[in-house]
Short mmCIF file of C-alpha atoms in Angstrom, two decimals:
data_model
loop_
_atom_site.label_atom_id
_atom_site.label_comp_id
_atom_site.label_asym_id
_atom_site.label_seq_id
_atom_site.Cartn_x
_atom_site.Cartn_y
_atom_site.Cartn_z
CA MET H 187 23.48 -13.44 -62.80
CA GLY H 188 23.19 -17.16 -61.85
CA ASN H 189 21.15 -19.03 -59.32
CA GLU H 190 23.86 -21.51 -58.35
CA ARG H 191 23.37 -20.87 -54.69
CA LYS H 192 19.68 -21.27 -53.92
CA ILE H 193 18.17 -21.34 -50.48
CA SER H 194 18.30 -24.95 -49.27
CA GLU H 195 15.24 -26.66 -47.92
CA HIS H 196 14.99 -27.38 -44.23
CA LYS H 197 15.09 -30.99 -43.27
CA ASN H 198 12.01 -32.35 -41.59
CA ASN H 199 12.44 -32.64 -37.85
CA LYS H 200 11.20 -35.72 -35.99
CA ASP H 201 7.84 -35.42 -34.35
CA VAL H 202 7.98 -34.13 -30.83
CA GLN H 203 7.10 -37.03 -28.62
CA ILE H 204 4.37 -36.51 -26.11
CA PHE H 205 5.91 -36.45 -22.68
CA LEU H 206 2.78 -36.74 -20.47
CA LYS H 207 1.59 -40.32 -20.12
CA GLU H 208 -1.85 -41.23 -18.91
CA ASP H 209 -0.51 -43.63 -16.32
CA LEU H 210 1.43 -40.72 -14.72
CA LEU H 211 -1.88 -39.28 -13.49
CA PRO H 212 -3.13 -40.79 -10.27
CA SER H 213 -6.45 -42.56 -10.20
CA MET H 214 -9.08 -40.05 -9.18
CA THR H 215 -11.16 -40.90 -6.19
CA LYS H 216 -13.97 -39.05 -4.54
CA VAL H 217 -12.79 -36.30 -2.20
CA PRO H 218 -13.24 -37.57 1.36
CA ILE H 219 -15.53 -35.78 3.81
CA TYR H 220 -13.52 -33.22 5.75
CA SER H 221 -12.76 -34.02 9.36
CA LEU H 222 -11.23 -31.20 11.38
CA ASP H 223 -9.35 -33.50 13.81
CA ASP H 224 -7.95 -35.77 11.02
CA GLU H 225 -7.00 -32.74 8.95
CA PHE H 226 -4.74 -31.38 11.71
CA GLU H 227 -2.96 -34.77 11.91
CA LYS H 228 -2.49 -35.08 8.13
CA THR H 229 -1.52 -31.44 7.36
CA LYS H 230 2.15 -32.19 6.82
CA LYS H 231 1.43 -35.16 4.56
CA ASN H 232 -1.24 -33.45 2.45
CA LYS H 233 1.02 -31.97 -0.28
CA ASN H 234 0.04 -32.48 -3.93
CA LEU H 235 3.53 -32.48 -5.35
CA ARG H 236 2.56 -34.57 -8.39
CA LEU H 237 0.34 -31.81 -9.75
CA TYR H 238 3.17 -29.26 -9.46
CA VAL H 239 5.63 -31.59 -11.26
CA ILE H 240 3.25 -32.42 -14.12
CA THR H 241 2.22 -28.78 -14.58
CA ALA H 242 5.84 -27.64 -14.55
CA LEU H 243 6.83 -30.22 -17.17
CA PHE H 244 3.88 -29.26 -19.38
CA ILE H 245 4.79 -25.56 -19.15
CA ALA H 246 8.41 -26.33 -19.94
CA PHE H 247 7.32 -28.30 -23.03
CA ILE H 248 5.21 -25.40 -24.28
CA VAL H 249 8.06 -22.91 -23.70
CA LEU H 250 10.65 -25.08 -25.47
CA GLY H 251 8.26 -25.63 -28.42
CA ALA H 252 7.70 -21.89 -28.70
CA PHE H 253 11.46 -21.19 -28.69
CA PHE H 254 12.01 -23.87 -31.35
CA LEU H 255 9.35 -22.46 -33.63
CA LEU H 256 10.68 -18.92 -33.14
CA TYR H 257 14.20 -20.11 -34.01
CA VAL H 258 13.00 -21.78 -37.23
CA TYR H 259 11.00 -18.69 -38.16
CA ASN H 260 13.98 -16.38 -37.72
CA GLN H 261 16.23 -18.68 -39.69
CA ASN H 262 13.78 -18.73 -42.61
CA ARG H 263 13.49 -14.98 -42.56
CA ILE H 264 17.18 -14.72 -43.66
CA VAL H 265 17.38 -14.36 -47.44
CA GLN H 266 20.55 -15.93 -48.74
CA ILE H 267 21.90 -13.79 -51.60
CA ASP H 268 24.95 -14.57 -53.67
CA ILE H 269 27.43 -11.73 -53.23
CA ASN H 270 28.82 -12.49 -56.72
CA ASP H 271 25.63 -11.06 -58.13
CA PHE H 272 26.64 -7.66 -56.82
CA GLN H 273 30.36 -7.64 -57.82
CA ASP H 274 29.65 -5.56 -60.83
CA ILE H 275 27.60 -3.07 -58.82
CA ASN H 276 29.96 -0.97 -56.70
CA LEU H 277 27.09 0.68 -54.88
CA THR H 278 28.94 1.19 -51.61
CA GLU H 279 31.77 3.06 -53.24
CA LEU H 280 29.34 5.30 -55.13
CA LEU H 281 27.50 6.10 -51.89
CA ASN H 282 30.74 6.92 -50.05
CA ASN H 283 31.97 9.19 -52.85
CA ALA H 284 28.62 10.91 -53.08
CA LYS H 285 28.62 11.50 -49.33
CA LYS H 286 32.15 12.98 -49.44
CA ASN H 287 31.22 15.32 -52.35
CA GLU H 288 28.04 16.44 -50.55
CA ALA H 289 30.15 17.28 -47.43
CA LYS H 290 32.65 19.14 -49.56
CA LEU H 291 29.91 21.07 -51.30
CA LEU H 292 28.43 22.05 -47.94
CA ASN H 293 31.81 23.30 -46.68
CA LEU H 294 32.35 25.36 -49.88
CA LYS H 295 28.98 26.99 -49.51
CA GLU H 296 29.76 27.91 -45.93
CA GLU H 297 33.13 29.36 -47.01
CA LEU H 298 31.34 31.44 -49.74
CA GLU H 299 28.89 32.79 -47.17
CA ASN H 300 31.76 33.65 -44.83
CA LEU H 301 33.50 35.59 -47.66
CA LYS H 302 30.39 37.60 -48.31
CA GLN H 303 29.99 38.47 -44.67
CA GLU H 304 33.68 39.40 -44.40
CA MET H 305 33.31 41.67 -47.42
CA ASN H 306 30.27 43.42 -45.98
CA PHE H 307 32.07 43.86 -42.66
CA SER H 308 35.13 45.37 -44.38
CA VAL H 309 32.93 47.80 -46.39
CA PHE H 310 31.23 48.81 -43.21
CA ASN H 311 34.51 49.48 -41.41
CA ALA H 312 35.84 51.59 -44.28
CA LYS H 313 32.71 53.74 -44.35
CA ASP H 314 32.74 54.01 -40.54
CA ASP H 315 36.42 55.24 -40.63
CA THR H 316 35.55 57.94 -43.18
CA SER H 317 32.49 59.02 -41.14
CA ARG H 318 34.65 59.50 -38.03
CA GLU H 319 37.24 61.53 -39.95
CA ILE H 320 34.48 63.77 -41.35
CA GLU H 321 33.09 64.33 -37.87
CA LEU H 322 36.55 65.35 -36.61
CA LEU H 323 36.92 67.72 -39.57
CA MET H 324 33.59 69.41 -38.88
CA ALA H 325 34.60 69.93 -35.26
CA LYS H 326 37.74 71.88 -36.25
CA SER H 327 37.74 75.68 -36.71
CA LEU H 328 38.86 75.88 -40.34
CA PRO H 329 37.72 78.03 -43.16
CA SER H 330 34.86 76.63 -45.20
CA ALA H 331 36.87 76.45 -48.42
CA GLU H 332 39.54 74.39 -46.66
CA LYS H 333 36.96 72.09 -45.10
CA GLU H 334 35.35 71.56 -48.52
CA GLU H 335 38.66 70.61 -50.08
CA ILE H 336 39.57 68.17 -47.27
CA LEU H 337 35.99 66.63 -47.35
CA LYS H 338 36.31 66.09 -51.09
CA LYS H 339 39.63 64.36 -50.62
CA LEU H 340 38.22 62.05 -47.89
CA LYS H 341 35.39 60.97 -50.12
CA GLN H 342 37.73 60.22 -53.00
CA GLU H 343 39.86 58.09 -50.70
CA GLU H 344 36.77 56.25 -49.44
CA LYS H 345 35.70 55.53 -53.04
CA SER H 346 39.12 54.19 -53.90
CA LYS H 347 39.06 51.86 -50.85
CA MET H 348 35.65 50.55 -51.79
CA VAL H 349 36.68 49.79 -55.39
CA LYS H 350 39.80 47.96 -54.19
CA LEU H 351 37.87 45.96 -51.52
CA MET H 352 35.08 44.95 -53.92
CA ASN H 353 37.63 43.87 -56.60
CA ASP H 354 39.67 41.78 -54.06
CA TYR H 355 36.64 39.97 -52.57
CA GLN H 356 34.92 39.60 -55.88
CA GLU H 357 37.85 37.63 -57.22
CA GLN H 358 37.75 35.31 -54.18
CA ILE H 359 33.94 34.93 -54.42
CA SER H 360 34.12 34.13 -58.12
CA ALA H 361 36.81 31.48 -57.54
CA LYS H 362 34.71 29.94 -54.72
CA GLN H 363 31.59 29.91 -56.91
CA ASP H 364 33.50 28.16 -59.70
CA GLU H 365 34.71 25.54 -57.24
CA ILE H 366 31.14 25.04 -55.93
CA SER H 367 29.83 24.64 -59.46
CA LYS H 368 32.46 21.98 -60.21
CA VAL H 369 31.65 19.95 -57.03
CA GLN H 370 27.88 20.30 -57.65
CA LYS H 371 28.38 18.65 -61.08
CA GLU H 372 30.23 15.78 -59.43
CA VAL H 373 27.43 15.34 -56.85
CA ASP H 374 24.78 15.29 -59.62
CA SER H 375 26.82 12.73 -61.55
CA TYR H 376 27.10 10.41 -58.62
CA ASN H 377 23.40 10.75 -57.76
CA GLN H 378 22.56 9.67 -61.30
CA LYS H 379 24.83 6.62 -61.09
CA ILE H 380 23.38 5.64 -57.68
CA ALA H 381 19.84 5.85 -59.04
CA SER H 382 20.75 3.61 -61.98
CA ASP H 383 22.61 1.01 -59.87
CA ALA H 384 19.86 1.00 -57.21
CA GLU H 385 17.37 -0.06 -59.82
CA ARG H 386 19.58 -3.00 -60.75
CA VAL H 387 20.03 -3.99 -57.07
CA GLU H 388 16.28 -3.86 -56.57
CA ASN H 389 15.73 -6.28 -59.48
CA VAL H 390 18.24 -8.75 -58.01
CA ILE H 391 16.71 -8.57 -54.52
CA ASN H 392 13.19 -9.06 -56.01
CA ASN H 393 14.34 -12.31 -57.67
CA TYR H 394 15.73 -13.64 -54.45
CA GLN H 395 12.66 -12.45 -52.55
CA ARG H 396 10.44 -14.55 -54.81
CA ILE H 397 12.60 -17.60 -54.16
CA HIS H 398 12.54 -16.90 -50.44
CA ASP H 399 8.74 -16.51 -50.41
CA TYR H 400 8.37 -19.94 -52.08
CA GLN H 401 10.69 -21.57 -49.48
CA MET H 402 8.84 -19.81 -46.60
CA ASN H 403 5.44 -21.04 -47.85
CA LYS H 404 6.80 -24.54 -48.10
CA GLN H 405 8.23 -24.41 -44.55
CA LYS H 406 4.98 -22.83 -43.24
CA SER H 407 2.92 -25.67 -44.69
CA TYR H 408 5.20 -28.26 -43.05
CA TYR H 409 5.16 -26.62 -39.60
CA ASP H 410 1.41 -25.98 -39.73
CA LYS H 411 0.90 -29.73 -40.14
CA LEU H 412 3.40 -30.39 -37.35
CA ILE H 413 1.63 -27.97 -34.95
CA GLU H 414 -1.74 -29.58 -35.74
CA SER H 415 -0.39 -33.00 -34.97
CA LEU H 416 1.05 -31.74 -31.68
CA LYS H 417 -2.22 -30.11 -30.76
CA ALA H 418 -4.11 -33.34 -31.43
CA GLY H 419 -1.62 -35.35 -29.41
CA ASN H 420 -1.65 -32.90 -26.52
CA LYS H 421 -5.38 -32.42 -26.34
CA LYS H 422 -5.90 -35.58 -24.31
CA GLN H 423 -3.08 -34.73 -21.87
CA ILE H 424 -4.41 -31.19 -21.49
CA SER H 425 -7.84 -32.58 -20.69
CA LEU H 426 -6.37 -34.90 -18.03
CA ILE H 427 -4.39 -32.07 -16.46
CA LYS H 428 -7.45 -29.81 -16.36
CA ARG H 429 -9.49 -32.59 -14.71
CA TYR H 430 -6.77 -33.25 -12.13
CA HIS H 431 -6.34 -29.49 -11.57
CA GLN H 432 -10.12 -29.06 -10.97
CA GLU H 433 -10.13 -31.90 -8.45
CA PHE H 434 -7.13 -30.38 -6.74
CA ILE H 435 -9.05 -27.05 -6.54
CA ASP H 436 -12.07 -28.85 -5.14
CA SER H 437 -9.91 -30.42 -2.50
CA LEU H 438 -8.47 -26.98 -1.59
CA ILE H 439 -11.95 -25.49 -1.37
CA LEU H 440 -13.08 -28.29 0.87
CA LYS H 441 -10.00 -27.85 3.05
CA TYR H 442 -10.73 -24.14 3.74
CA ASN H 443 -14.51 -24.52 3.51
CA PRO H 444 -15.06 -27.78 5.42
CA VAL H 445 -18.28 -29.65 6.20
CA PHE H 446 -18.49 -30.09 9.94
CA GLU H 447 -19.90 -33.43 10.93
CA GLY H 448 -20.67 -35.09 14.26
CA GLU H 449 -23.61 -34.82 16.59
CA GLU H 450 -22.10 -31.94 18.64
CA PHE H 451 -21.74 -29.78 15.53
CA LYS H 452 -25.14 -30.76 14.08
CA ASN H 453 -26.90 -29.82 17.33
CA ILE H 454 -25.16 -26.45 17.41
CA LEU H 455 -25.61 -25.55 13.80
CA SER H 456 -29.25 -26.69 13.69
CA GLU H 457 -30.18 -24.32 16.54
CA GLU H 458 -32.70 -21.62 15.63
CA LEU H 459 -31.17 -18.15 15.87
CA GLU H 460 -33.61 -15.65 17.42
CA LYS H 461 -31.70 -12.39 17.04
CA GLU H 462 -34.78 -10.26 17.59
CA GLY H 463 -34.77 -10.88 21.33
CA ILE H 464 -31.20 -9.63 21.87
CA VAL H 465 -31.05 -6.10 23.24
CA ILE H 466 -27.75 -4.35 23.82
CA ASP H 467 -28.32 -0.79 25.13
CA LEU H 468 -24.80 0.45 25.88
CA GLU H 469 -25.67 4.17 25.80
CA ASN H 470 -28.30 4.03 28.55
CA LEU H 471 -26.23 1.44 30.40
CA ASN H 472 -23.38 3.94 30.68
CA ALA H 473 -25.36 6.29 32.90
CA ASP H 474 -26.47 3.47 35.25
CA ILE H 475 -23.08 1.85 35.77
CA SER H 476 -21.25 5.18 36.00
CA SER H 477 -23.56 6.54 38.65
CA GLU H 478 -23.09 3.40 40.80
CA GLY H 479 -19.33 3.19 40.21
CA LEU H 480 -19.34 -0.27 38.61
CA LEU H 481 -17.10 0.92 35.79
CA SER H 482 -15.14 4.05 35.25
CA PRO H 483 -15.91 6.15 32.09
CA ALA H 484 -12.54 5.11 30.60
CA GLU H 485 -13.29 1.37 31.19
CA PHE H 486 -16.78 1.69 29.65
CA GLU H 487 -15.33 3.53 26.57
CA LYS H 488 -12.82 0.76 26.17
CA ILE H 489 -15.64 -1.81 26.13
CA LYS H 490 -17.51 0.20 23.48
CA LEU H 491 -14.37 0.48 21.34
CA MET H 492 -13.75 -3.24 21.61
CA ARG H 493 -17.27 -3.92 20.52
CA LYS H 494 -16.92 -1.53 17.56
CA ASP H 495 -13.66 -3.17 16.50
CA PHE H 496 -15.25 -6.63 16.68
CA ASP H 497 -18.18 -5.53 14.48
CA LEU H 498 -15.79 -4.09 11.88
CA LEU H 499 -13.54 -7.20 11.74
CA PHE H 500 -16.50 -9.59 11.67
CA LYS H 501 -18.09 -7.62 8.87
CA LYS H 502 -14.94 -8.08 6.82
CA ILE H 503 -14.95 -11.83 7.53
CA LYS H 504 -18.58 -12.11 6.46
CA GLU H 505 -17.71 -10.50 3.08
CA ILE H 506 -15.59 -13.57 2.19
CA PRO H 507 -17.70 -15.95 0.07
CA TYR H 508 -17.32 -19.06 2.25
CA ILE H 509 -19.39 -22.13 1.48
CA ASN H 510 -20.36 -25.44 3.19
CA SER H 511 -20.45 -25.18 7.03
CA ILE H 512 -18.40 -21.97 7.45
CA PRO H 513 -21.27 -19.47 6.82
CA TYR H 514 -23.44 -21.28 9.45
CA VAL H 515 -20.54 -21.32 11.87
CA LEU H 516 -20.04 -17.57 11.43
CA ASP H 517 -23.78 -16.88 11.95
CA HIS H 518 -23.77 -18.90 15.18
CA PHE H 519 -20.54 -17.31 16.28
CA GLN H 520 -22.09 -13.83 15.84
CA TYR H 521 -25.29 -14.95 17.50
CA HIS H 522 -23.53 -16.29 20.57
CA PHE H 523 -21.38 -13.20 20.87
CA GLU H 524 -24.47 -10.97 20.62
CA SER H 525 -26.18 -13.14 23.26
CA LEU H 526 -23.23 -12.95 25.61
CA SER H 527 -22.95 -9.19 25.08
CA GLY H 528 -26.70 -8.76 25.72
CA SER H 529 -26.53 -10.94 28.86
CA TYR H 530 -23.53 -9.07 30.16
CA SER H 531 -25.14 -5.67 29.57
CA GLY H 532 -28.35 -6.95 31.22
CA LEU H 533 -26.36 -8.21 34.19
CA LEU H 534 -24.64 -4.85 34.59
CA LYS H 535 -27.99 -3.05 34.32
CA ARG H 536 -29.66 -5.24 36.92
CA THR H 537 -26.61 -4.93 39.19
CA ALA H 538 -26.80 -1.15 38.89
CA GLU H 539 -30.53 -1.25 39.74
CA VAL H 540 -29.91 -3.46 42.80
CA ILE H 541 -27.15 -1.21 44.02
CA ALA H 542 -29.35 1.85 43.49
CA LYS H 543 -32.09 0.16 45.52
CA LYS H 544 -29.67 -0.73 48.30
CA ASP H 545 -28.27 2.85 48.29
CA LYS H 546 -31.81 4.14 48.78
CA GLN H 547 -32.37 1.74 51.72
CA ILE H 548 -29.03 2.75 53.26
CA GLN H 549 -29.96 6.41 52.89
CA GLU H 550 -33.31 5.76 54.59
CA LYS H 551 -31.59 3.94 57.47
CA ASN H 552 -28.96 6.64 57.78
CA THR H 553 -31.81 9.15 58.13
CA VAL H 554 -33.30 7.08 60.96
CA ILE H 555 -29.88 6.69 62.61
CA LYS H 556 -29.35 10.44 62.45
CA LYS H 557 -32.68 11.01 64.11
CA TYR H 558 -31.62 8.64 66.97
CA GLN H 559 -28.26 10.39 67.18
CA ASP H 560 -29.92 13.77 67.37
CA SER H 561 -32.30 12.46 70.07
CA ILE H 562 -29.43 11.04 72.17
CA ASP H 563 -27.46 14.32 71.69
CA LEU H 564 -30.49 16.26 72.92
CA LEU H 565 -30.75 13.87 75.92
CA ALA H 566 -27.10 14.44 76.73
CA GLN H 567 -27.65 18.20 76.70
CA ASP H 568 -30.66 17.91 78.99
CA GLU H 569 -28.86 15.57 81.43
CA ARG H 570 -25.66 17.65 81.19
CA GLU H 571 -23.63 14.66 80.13
CA ASN H 572 -20.66 14.56 77.66
CA GLY H 573 -22.00 11.49 75.90
CA TYR H 574 -23.16 7.88 76.16
CA ILE H 575 -22.08 4.35 75.32
CA ILE H 576 -24.63 3.21 72.65
CA PHE H 577 -23.80 -0.49 72.44
CA LYS H 578 -20.97 -2.95 72.73
CA ASP H 579 -20.70 -6.15 70.76
CA GLY H 580 -17.99 -8.30 69.20
CA SER H 581 -17.32 -5.82 66.45
CA GLY H 582 -16.51 -2.88 68.75
CA ILE H 583 -17.93 -0.15 71.01
CA GLU H 584 -20.09 2.62 69.58
CA ALA H 585 -20.46 5.91 71.44
CA VAL H 586 -22.20 9.28 71.04
CA VAL H 587 -20.53 12.50 72.12
CA GLN H 588 -22.47 15.70 72.54
CA LYS H 589 -21.97 18.22 69.77
CA GLY H 590 -19.45 20.87 70.55
CA TYR H 591 -16.87 18.57 72.16
CA PRO H 592 -13.83 18.00 69.89
CA ILE H 593 -12.61 14.43 69.43
CA ALA H 594 -8.94 14.05 68.79
CA ASP H 595 -7.07 10.82 68.00
CA ASP H 596 -6.09 10.28 71.66
CA THR H 597 -9.12 11.80 73.39
CA LYS H 598 -9.83 9.83 76.62
CA ALA H 599 -13.02 9.56 78.69
CA PHE H 600 -14.26 7.95 81.95
CA VAL H 601 -17.25 5.67 81.75
CA PHE H 602 -19.72 5.91 84.66
CA ARG H 603 -22.93 4.03 85.53
CA GLY H 604 -25.16 6.37 87.40
CA ASP H 605 -23.40 9.31 88.96
CA GLN H 606 -20.59 7.67 91.00
CA GLU H 607 -19.96 4.13 89.74
CA TRP H 608 -16.75 4.06 87.62
CA ILE H 609 -16.83 1.36 85.00
CA ALA H 610 -13.83 1.97 82.69
CA THR H 611 -11.51 4.42 80.99
CA VAL H 612 -11.67 4.47 77.16
CA ARG H 613 -9.96 6.16 74.18
CA LEU H 614 -12.36 7.72 71.74
CA LYS H 615 -11.82 7.82 67.96
CA LYS H 616 -13.71 9.80 65.33
CA ASN H 617 -14.75 7.65 62.35
CA PHE H 618 -16.62 9.76 59.81
CA ASP H 619 -20.04 10.50 61.41
CA SER H 620 -19.63 7.95 64.25
CA VAL H 621 -17.42 7.61 67.35
CA THR H 622 -15.84 4.39 68.49
CA ALA H 623 -14.33 3.57 71.94
CA GLU H 624 -11.38 1.43 72.91
CA ILE H 625 -11.04 0.21 76.54
CA ILE H 626 -7.84 1.35 78.26
CA GLU H 627 -8.73 0.28 81.81
CA LYS H 628 -11.79 -1.40 83.25
CA ALA H 629 -13.17 -2.02 86.75
CA GLU H 630 -12.93 -5.67 87.82
CA GLY H 631 -16.11 -7.63 87.26
CA LYS H 632 -17.71 -4.79 85.34
CA ASP H 633 -18.62 -4.55 81.68
CA LEU H 634 -19.84 -1.67 79.49
CA ARG H 635 -23.56 -1.38 78.85
CA SER H 636 -25.74 0.83 76.69
CA PHE H 637 -26.32 4.33 78.01
CA ASP H 638 -23.34 4.29 80.36
CA LYS H 639 -22.24 7.89 80.71
CA LEU H 640 -19.07 9.42 79.22
CA LEU H 641 -16.97 12.04 80.98
CA LEU H 642 -14.35 13.46 78.63
CA ILE H 643 -10.84 14.06 79.98
CA ILE H 644 -10.03 17.50 78.58
CA GLN H 645 -6.27 18.16 78.53
#
């Protein structure tokens, strides 16, 4: 076989030109100090589009290079073999014929097995028929000699049937076995030819494989050199991109972790945080403010829940590894919140204490007032009077009515000074533990005074 059609060498491709130029990269300057006010004004303009463009182009270059190398590799994997070398080796036809003969052999073996099963089934049916006839004979009332003669005849008929069946099926089985033997010889012959031709094919393929390996090694050497040159040329551009990328990352870090400047920030962040002096006693505070009615239990529980939620959220924020001024801002933020919470709880506690003190004073004064009321009531009983005017001022008229006299909403009473001098007619009104009076009619030139007597008008 000839080597007229050898694998052709690949032509050398031109060097891939470097697409990233040094002058494309902007001049690097020191990252300016972050100013919160200026940053808000420049937010819309602060977009580093150049980095995204350069990075995208570089990635596209790498991807295209990879696809190119993969294409070349796949092309070189294809071994070009001259089909004329195999014209004298009809391997496909041999394989097809061998496959047909093997299928035919399998079908013949199945047919042989079916014949054997059919023969066994026929023998079984013949014996079964004879057995049923013998059972019927035994069930009949015939003389023994007659039964013996009929039984002998049935067995002879059964034997004749068996001989005929076996002869018929044996002829078919023998013919099928002869056919199987003939096809088996053909299969063995084709297998022998295939083994012989396969060896020749293997030798041809091995020759072409050696040629292919030589070409592959040559191409590999060429592309290894090309890749090394590309790596050397791209090393500088990669270094520039990494440097620009790092400075971009630094600018992002500074943007979200700024350094707060200015006297107002310095004064706040330089303040000493004395957290030990802050006391927030919400549990004991609950009893004080609830007893004085400053907050309802539901309102107080809502405050506790808000405080718990704040602590949970702030704890999560503190887990973020901020740098520069942000950690100090968070510490001061927490400190001022704790201080405000402590001051608020202290204010509530002191307010509850003042209210409790005032309640005690009011209770003491109410005790004194009750004593006075009891004394006046006793005086009214001794003097046989219904009640007295206690005092009159700009806020209203206070009166005392002897216990046992009911006061309705429109209860009226005369006001006398002494036993005979009529001063006024008033309407009495019950107001918790006290009684107030409203003037309905009054004597000309007269005015109500303390300890004027009341005479109830009972209807």
